[in-house]
Short mmCIF file of N, CA, C and O in Angstrom, two decimals:
data_model
loop_
_atom_site.label_atom_id
_atom_site.label_comp_id
_atom_site.label_asym_id
_atom_site.label_seq_id
_atom_site.Cartn_x
_atom_site.Cartn_y
_atom_site.Cartn_z
N ALA A 1 69.52 103.57 134.83
CA ALA A 1 70.24 103.38 136.07
C ALA A 1 71.11 102.12 136.00
O ALA A 1 72.25 102.14 136.43
N LEU A 2 70.57 101.02 135.47
CA LEU A 2 71.32 99.77 135.38
C LEU A 2 72.58 99.97 134.53
O LEU A 2 73.66 99.51 134.90
N GLY A 3 72.45 100.68 133.45
CA GLY A 3 73.59 100.92 132.57
C GLY A 3 74.70 101.70 133.26
O GLY A 3 75.88 101.40 133.10
N ARG A 4 74.31 102.71 134.04
CA ARG A 4 75.32 103.52 134.76
C ARG A 4 76.04 102.67 135.82
O ARG A 4 77.25 102.76 135.96
N VAL A 5 75.28 101.88 136.55
CA VAL A 5 75.88 101.04 137.58
C VAL A 5 76.81 100.00 136.96
O VAL A 5 77.94 99.80 137.42
N ALA A 6 76.37 99.36 135.90
CA ALA A 6 77.20 98.35 135.24
C ALA A 6 78.45 98.98 134.63
O ALA A 6 79.53 98.39 134.69
N ALA A 7 78.32 100.15 134.05
CA ALA A 7 79.48 100.83 133.47
C ALA A 7 80.50 101.17 134.56
O ALA A 7 81.71 101.01 134.36
N ARG A 8 80.02 101.61 135.70
CA ARG A 8 80.91 101.92 136.82
C ARG A 8 81.59 100.65 137.31
O ARG A 8 82.80 100.63 137.55
N LEU A 9 80.83 99.59 137.47
CA LEU A 9 81.39 98.31 137.90
C LEU A 9 82.45 97.84 136.91
O LEU A 9 83.53 97.41 137.30
N SER A 10 82.15 97.94 135.65
CA SER A 10 83.09 97.54 134.61
C SER A 10 84.39 98.34 134.72
O SER A 10 85.48 97.79 134.58
N SER A 11 84.27 99.62 134.99
CA SER A 11 85.45 100.49 135.07
C SER A 11 86.33 100.18 136.28
O SER A 11 87.50 100.55 136.30
N LEU A 12 85.78 99.49 137.27
CA LEU A 12 86.53 99.18 138.49
C LEU A 12 87.27 97.85 138.43
O LEU A 12 87.92 97.46 139.40
N ALA A 13 87.18 97.16 137.32
CA ALA A 13 87.86 95.86 137.19
C ALA A 13 89.37 96.03 137.31
O ALA A 13 89.95 96.99 136.81
N VAL A 14 89.99 95.09 137.99
CA VAL A 14 91.44 95.01 138.02
C VAL A 14 91.84 94.25 136.75
O VAL A 14 91.27 93.20 136.45
N THR A 15 92.77 94.81 136.00
CA THR A 15 93.15 94.20 134.72
C THR A 15 94.57 93.65 134.77
O THR A 15 95.41 94.11 135.54
N SER A 16 94.80 92.68 133.91
CA SER A 16 96.12 92.08 133.79
C SER A 16 97.09 93.09 133.20
O SER A 16 96.77 93.75 132.21
N LYS A 17 98.25 93.20 133.81
CA LYS A 17 99.27 94.10 133.27
C LYS A 17 99.80 93.59 131.93
O LYS A 17 100.26 94.36 131.11
N ARG A 18 99.69 92.28 131.72
CA ARG A 18 100.19 91.68 130.49
C ARG A 18 99.19 91.78 129.34
O ARG A 18 99.55 92.16 128.24
N THR A 19 97.92 91.44 129.60
CA THR A 19 96.93 91.39 128.52
C THR A 19 95.96 92.56 128.50
O THR A 19 95.30 92.79 127.49
N GLY A 20 95.82 93.25 129.63
CA GLY A 20 94.85 94.34 129.71
C GLY A 20 93.42 93.86 129.95
O GLY A 20 92.50 94.65 130.03
N ARG A 21 93.24 92.56 130.07
CA ARG A 21 91.91 91.99 130.30
C ARG A 21 91.60 91.92 131.79
O ARG A 21 92.50 91.85 132.62
N ALA A 22 90.31 91.89 132.10
CA ALA A 22 89.87 91.82 133.49
C ALA A 22 90.34 90.53 134.14
O ALA A 22 90.26 89.46 133.54
N ILE A 23 90.84 90.66 135.37
CA ILE A 23 91.20 89.47 136.15
C ILE A 23 90.34 89.36 137.40
O ILE A 23 90.35 88.35 138.08
N GLY A 24 89.60 90.39 137.73
CA GLY A 24 88.73 90.34 138.89
C GLY A 24 88.45 91.72 139.46
O GLY A 24 88.76 92.74 138.85
N TRP A 25 87.87 91.70 140.66
CA TRP A 25 87.52 92.94 141.34
C TRP A 25 88.07 92.89 142.74
O TRP A 25 88.23 91.83 143.34
N THR A 26 88.35 94.04 143.28
CA THR A 26 88.94 94.17 144.60
C THR A 26 87.92 94.78 145.57
O THR A 26 86.77 94.99 145.20
N MET A 27 88.35 95.06 146.76
CA MET A 27 87.50 95.71 147.75
C MET A 27 87.37 97.19 147.39
O MET A 27 88.33 97.79 146.93
N ILE A 28 86.22 97.75 147.61
CA ILE A 28 86.04 99.19 147.44
C ILE A 28 85.64 99.71 148.81
O ILE A 28 84.47 99.84 149.12
N ARG A 29 86.64 99.89 149.62
CA ARG A 29 86.38 100.29 150.99
C ARG A 29 87.63 100.96 151.54
O ARG A 29 88.73 100.42 151.42
N ASP A 30 87.47 102.12 152.11
CA ASP A 30 88.59 102.78 152.76
C ASP A 30 88.64 102.34 154.22
O ASP A 30 87.62 102.33 154.90
N VAL A 31 89.80 101.98 154.66
CA VAL A 31 90.00 101.58 156.04
C VAL A 31 90.95 102.60 156.66
O VAL A 31 92.03 102.83 156.12
N PRO A 32 90.55 103.23 157.75
CA PRO A 32 91.39 104.28 158.34
C PRO A 32 92.83 103.85 158.58
O PRO A 32 93.75 104.65 158.44
N ALA A 33 93.07 102.59 158.94
CA ALA A 33 94.42 102.13 159.24
C ALA A 33 95.26 101.90 157.99
O ALA A 33 96.47 101.73 158.08
N CYS A 34 94.63 101.88 156.82
CA CYS A 34 95.35 101.60 155.58
C CYS A 34 95.51 102.88 154.76
O CYS A 34 94.73 103.81 154.88
N GLU A 35 96.50 102.85 153.89
CA GLU A 35 96.69 103.97 152.97
C GLU A 35 95.53 104.05 152.01
O GLU A 35 94.82 103.07 151.78
N ARG A 36 95.35 105.20 151.40
CA ARG A 36 94.27 105.41 150.43
C ARG A 36 94.36 104.35 149.32
O ARG A 36 95.42 104.08 148.78
N GLY A 37 93.21 103.73 149.00
CA GLY A 37 93.17 102.75 147.92
C GLY A 37 93.53 101.34 148.36
O GLY A 37 93.61 100.44 147.55
N ARG A 38 93.75 101.16 149.65
CA ARG A 38 94.09 99.83 150.17
C ARG A 38 93.02 99.43 151.17
O ARG A 38 92.29 100.26 151.68
N SER A 39 92.91 98.16 151.44
CA SER A 39 91.90 97.69 152.39
C SER A 39 92.44 96.55 153.23
O SER A 39 93.45 95.94 152.90
N ASP A 40 91.76 96.31 154.31
CA ASP A 40 92.09 95.21 155.21
C ASP A 40 90.96 94.19 155.12
O ASP A 40 90.06 94.17 155.95
N ALA A 41 90.96 93.37 154.09
CA ALA A 41 89.87 92.44 153.83
C ALA A 41 89.78 91.36 154.91
O ALA A 41 88.70 90.87 155.21
N SER A 42 90.89 91.00 155.49
CA SER A 42 90.90 89.92 156.47
C SER A 42 90.63 90.40 157.89
O SER A 42 90.46 89.60 158.80
N SER A 43 90.60 91.71 158.10
CA SER A 43 90.44 92.32 159.43
C SER A 43 91.53 91.87 160.38
O SER A 43 91.32 91.79 161.58
N GLU A 44 92.68 91.56 159.84
CA GLU A 44 93.81 91.11 160.66
C GLU A 44 94.88 92.19 160.78
O GLU A 44 95.99 91.92 161.23
N GLY A 45 94.55 93.40 160.35
CA GLY A 45 95.52 94.47 160.43
C GLY A 45 96.52 94.48 159.29
O GLY A 45 97.49 95.21 159.32
N ARG A 46 96.27 93.66 158.27
CA ARG A 46 97.16 93.61 157.10
C ARG A 46 96.47 94.34 155.95
O ARG A 46 95.35 94.02 155.60
N CYS A 47 97.12 95.31 155.38
CA CYS A 47 96.52 96.08 154.30
C CYS A 47 96.88 95.46 152.95
O CYS A 47 98.06 95.22 152.66
N ASP A 48 95.86 95.16 152.16
CA ASP A 48 96.05 94.59 150.84
C ASP A 48 96.08 95.70 149.80
O ASP A 48 95.44 96.73 149.96
N GLY A 49 96.80 95.49 148.72
CA GLY A 49 96.92 96.50 147.67
C GLY A 49 95.65 96.66 146.86
O GLY A 49 94.74 95.82 146.91
N ASP A 50 95.59 97.73 146.10
CA ASP A 50 94.40 98.01 145.30
C ASP A 50 94.29 97.12 144.08
O ASP A 50 93.32 97.19 143.35
N ARG A 51 95.27 96.24 143.84
CA ARG A 51 95.20 95.28 142.74
C ARG A 51 94.94 93.86 143.24
O ARG A 51 94.98 92.91 142.48
N THR A 52 94.67 93.72 144.54
CA THR A 52 94.37 92.41 145.10
C THR A 52 92.94 92.05 144.73
O THR A 52 92.01 92.77 145.07
N VAL A 53 92.77 90.95 144.02
CA VAL A 53 91.42 90.53 143.61
C VAL A 53 90.90 89.48 144.58
O VAL A 53 91.66 88.69 145.14
N TYR A 54 89.61 89.50 144.77
CA TYR A 54 88.95 88.59 145.71
C TYR A 54 87.88 87.79 144.98
O TYR A 54 87.15 88.34 144.15
N ALA A 55 87.77 86.52 145.31
CA ALA A 55 86.82 85.64 144.64
C ALA A 55 85.38 86.08 144.85
O ALA A 55 84.59 86.08 143.90
N PHE A 56 85.01 86.45 146.07
CA PHE A 56 83.63 86.83 146.34
C PHE A 56 83.22 88.06 145.54
O PHE A 56 82.20 88.08 144.86
N GLN A 57 84.04 89.11 145.60
CA GLN A 57 83.74 90.34 144.86
C GLN A 57 83.73 90.09 143.36
O GLN A 57 82.89 90.62 142.63
N THR A 58 84.65 89.25 142.89
CA THR A 58 84.72 88.94 141.47
C THR A 58 83.48 88.17 141.03
O THR A 58 82.88 88.48 139.99
N GLY A 59 83.05 87.21 141.82
CA GLY A 59 81.85 86.45 141.48
C GLY A 59 80.62 87.33 141.38
O GLY A 59 79.82 87.19 140.45
N LEU A 60 80.47 88.24 142.33
CA LEU A 60 79.33 89.16 142.29
C LEU A 60 79.40 90.07 141.06
O LEU A 60 78.39 90.29 140.38
N ALA A 61 80.58 90.60 140.79
CA ALA A 61 80.74 91.49 139.65
C ALA A 61 80.44 90.76 138.34
O ALA A 61 79.75 91.30 137.46
N VAL A 62 80.94 89.55 138.19
CA VAL A 62 80.71 88.77 136.97
C VAL A 62 79.21 88.51 136.80
O VAL A 62 78.66 88.69 135.71
N ALA A 63 78.54 88.11 137.88
CA ALA A 63 77.10 87.85 137.79
C ALA A 63 76.33 89.11 137.41
O ALA A 63 75.44 89.06 136.55
N CYS A 64 76.67 90.22 138.02
CA CYS A 64 75.97 91.48 137.72
C CYS A 64 76.23 91.95 136.29
O CYS A 64 75.30 92.37 135.60
N LEU A 65 77.49 91.88 135.86
CA LEU A 65 77.80 92.31 134.49
C LEU A 65 77.18 91.39 133.46
O LEU A 65 76.74 91.84 132.40
N ALA A 66 77.13 90.09 133.75
CA ALA A 66 76.51 89.16 132.81
C ALA A 66 75.03 89.48 132.65
O ALA A 66 74.51 89.53 131.52
N ARG A 67 74.35 89.71 133.74
CA ARG A 67 72.91 90.02 133.69
C ARG A 67 72.69 91.36 132.97
O ARG A 67 71.85 91.47 132.09
N ALA A 68 73.45 92.38 133.34
CA ALA A 68 73.30 93.70 132.72
C ALA A 68 73.66 93.64 131.23
O ALA A 68 72.97 94.24 130.40
N GLY A 69 74.72 92.91 130.90
CA GLY A 69 75.13 92.78 129.50
C GLY A 69 74.06 92.11 128.67
O GLY A 69 73.80 92.51 127.53
N HIS A 70 73.43 91.11 129.23
CA HIS A 70 72.36 90.39 128.52
C HIS A 70 71.13 91.30 128.35
O HIS A 70 70.60 91.42 127.24
N VAL A 71 70.70 91.92 129.41
CA VAL A 71 69.50 92.76 129.38
C VAL A 71 69.67 93.98 128.48
O VAL A 71 68.76 94.33 127.72
N LEU A 72 70.84 94.60 128.55
CA LEU A 72 71.06 95.85 127.82
C LEU A 72 71.76 95.66 126.48
O LEU A 72 72.04 96.62 125.78
N GLY A 73 72.07 94.40 126.13
CA GLY A 73 72.73 94.14 124.85
C GLY A 73 74.13 94.72 124.78
O GLY A 73 74.50 95.31 123.77
N ARG A 74 74.90 94.52 125.84
CA ARG A 74 76.28 95.03 125.90
C ARG A 74 77.26 93.86 125.96
O ARG A 74 77.66 93.42 127.03
N PRO A 75 77.64 93.32 124.81
CA PRO A 75 78.50 92.14 124.78
C PRO A 75 79.87 92.36 125.43
O PRO A 75 80.49 91.41 125.90
N GLU A 76 80.32 93.59 125.50
CA GLU A 76 81.63 93.85 126.13
C GLU A 76 81.60 93.54 127.63
O GLU A 76 82.61 93.13 128.20
N TRP A 77 80.46 93.71 128.27
CA TRP A 77 80.35 93.36 129.69
C TRP A 77 80.34 91.85 129.87
O TRP A 77 80.93 91.34 130.81
N LEU A 78 79.69 91.15 128.96
CA LEU A 78 79.73 89.69 129.00
C LEU A 78 81.16 89.19 128.81
O LEU A 78 81.61 88.29 129.51
N GLN A 79 81.87 89.80 127.89
CA GLN A 79 83.26 89.40 127.63
C GLN A 79 84.15 89.70 128.82
O GLN A 79 85.03 88.91 129.16
N GLN A 80 83.93 90.82 129.46
CA GLN A 80 84.73 91.16 130.64
C GLN A 80 84.55 90.10 131.73
O GLN A 80 85.51 89.69 132.37
N GLY A 81 83.32 89.66 131.91
CA GLY A 81 83.07 88.59 132.88
C GLY A 81 83.75 87.30 132.48
O GLY A 81 84.32 86.59 133.31
N ARG A 82 83.69 86.96 131.19
CA ARG A 82 84.37 85.75 130.70
C ARG A 82 85.88 85.83 130.93
O ARG A 82 86.52 84.85 131.32
N ASP A 83 86.43 87.01 130.67
CA ASP A 83 87.87 87.20 130.87
C ASP A 83 88.25 86.95 132.33
O ASP A 83 89.23 86.25 132.61
N ALA A 84 87.48 87.53 133.25
CA ALA A 84 87.77 87.36 134.66
C ALA A 84 87.63 85.90 135.08
O ALA A 84 88.48 85.37 135.80
N MET A 85 86.59 85.23 134.60
CA MET A 85 86.39 83.82 134.95
C MET A 85 87.52 82.97 134.36
O MET A 85 87.98 82.02 134.99
N GLY A 86 87.97 83.30 133.17
CA GLY A 86 89.09 82.59 132.55
C GLY A 86 90.37 82.74 133.35
O GLY A 86 91.17 81.81 133.44
N TYR A 87 90.55 83.89 133.96
CA TYR A 87 91.74 84.11 134.79
C TYR A 87 91.71 83.20 136.01
O TYR A 87 92.71 82.62 136.39
N TRP A 88 90.53 83.06 136.61
CA TRP A 88 90.41 82.24 137.82
C TRP A 88 90.55 80.78 137.49
O TRP A 88 90.96 79.96 138.23
#
């Protein structure tokens, strides 16, 4: 189960258009007022794009992937977390 969850989380990373490396994670939430794939993270009626990365979501994703990568011996998840942290 941990491997499936971590693989899904890894697949949801927003990547740099220039390098292809992870830069962070975005909201995974549909908001009726926003178009599909967009969210209103601030609850101010402003819809953010699906490539908008957020520090809180990125921090959680990095922590989860680091733990899963260590436990399951998946260095690519550790590297993805390093890439995202390097971007920030």
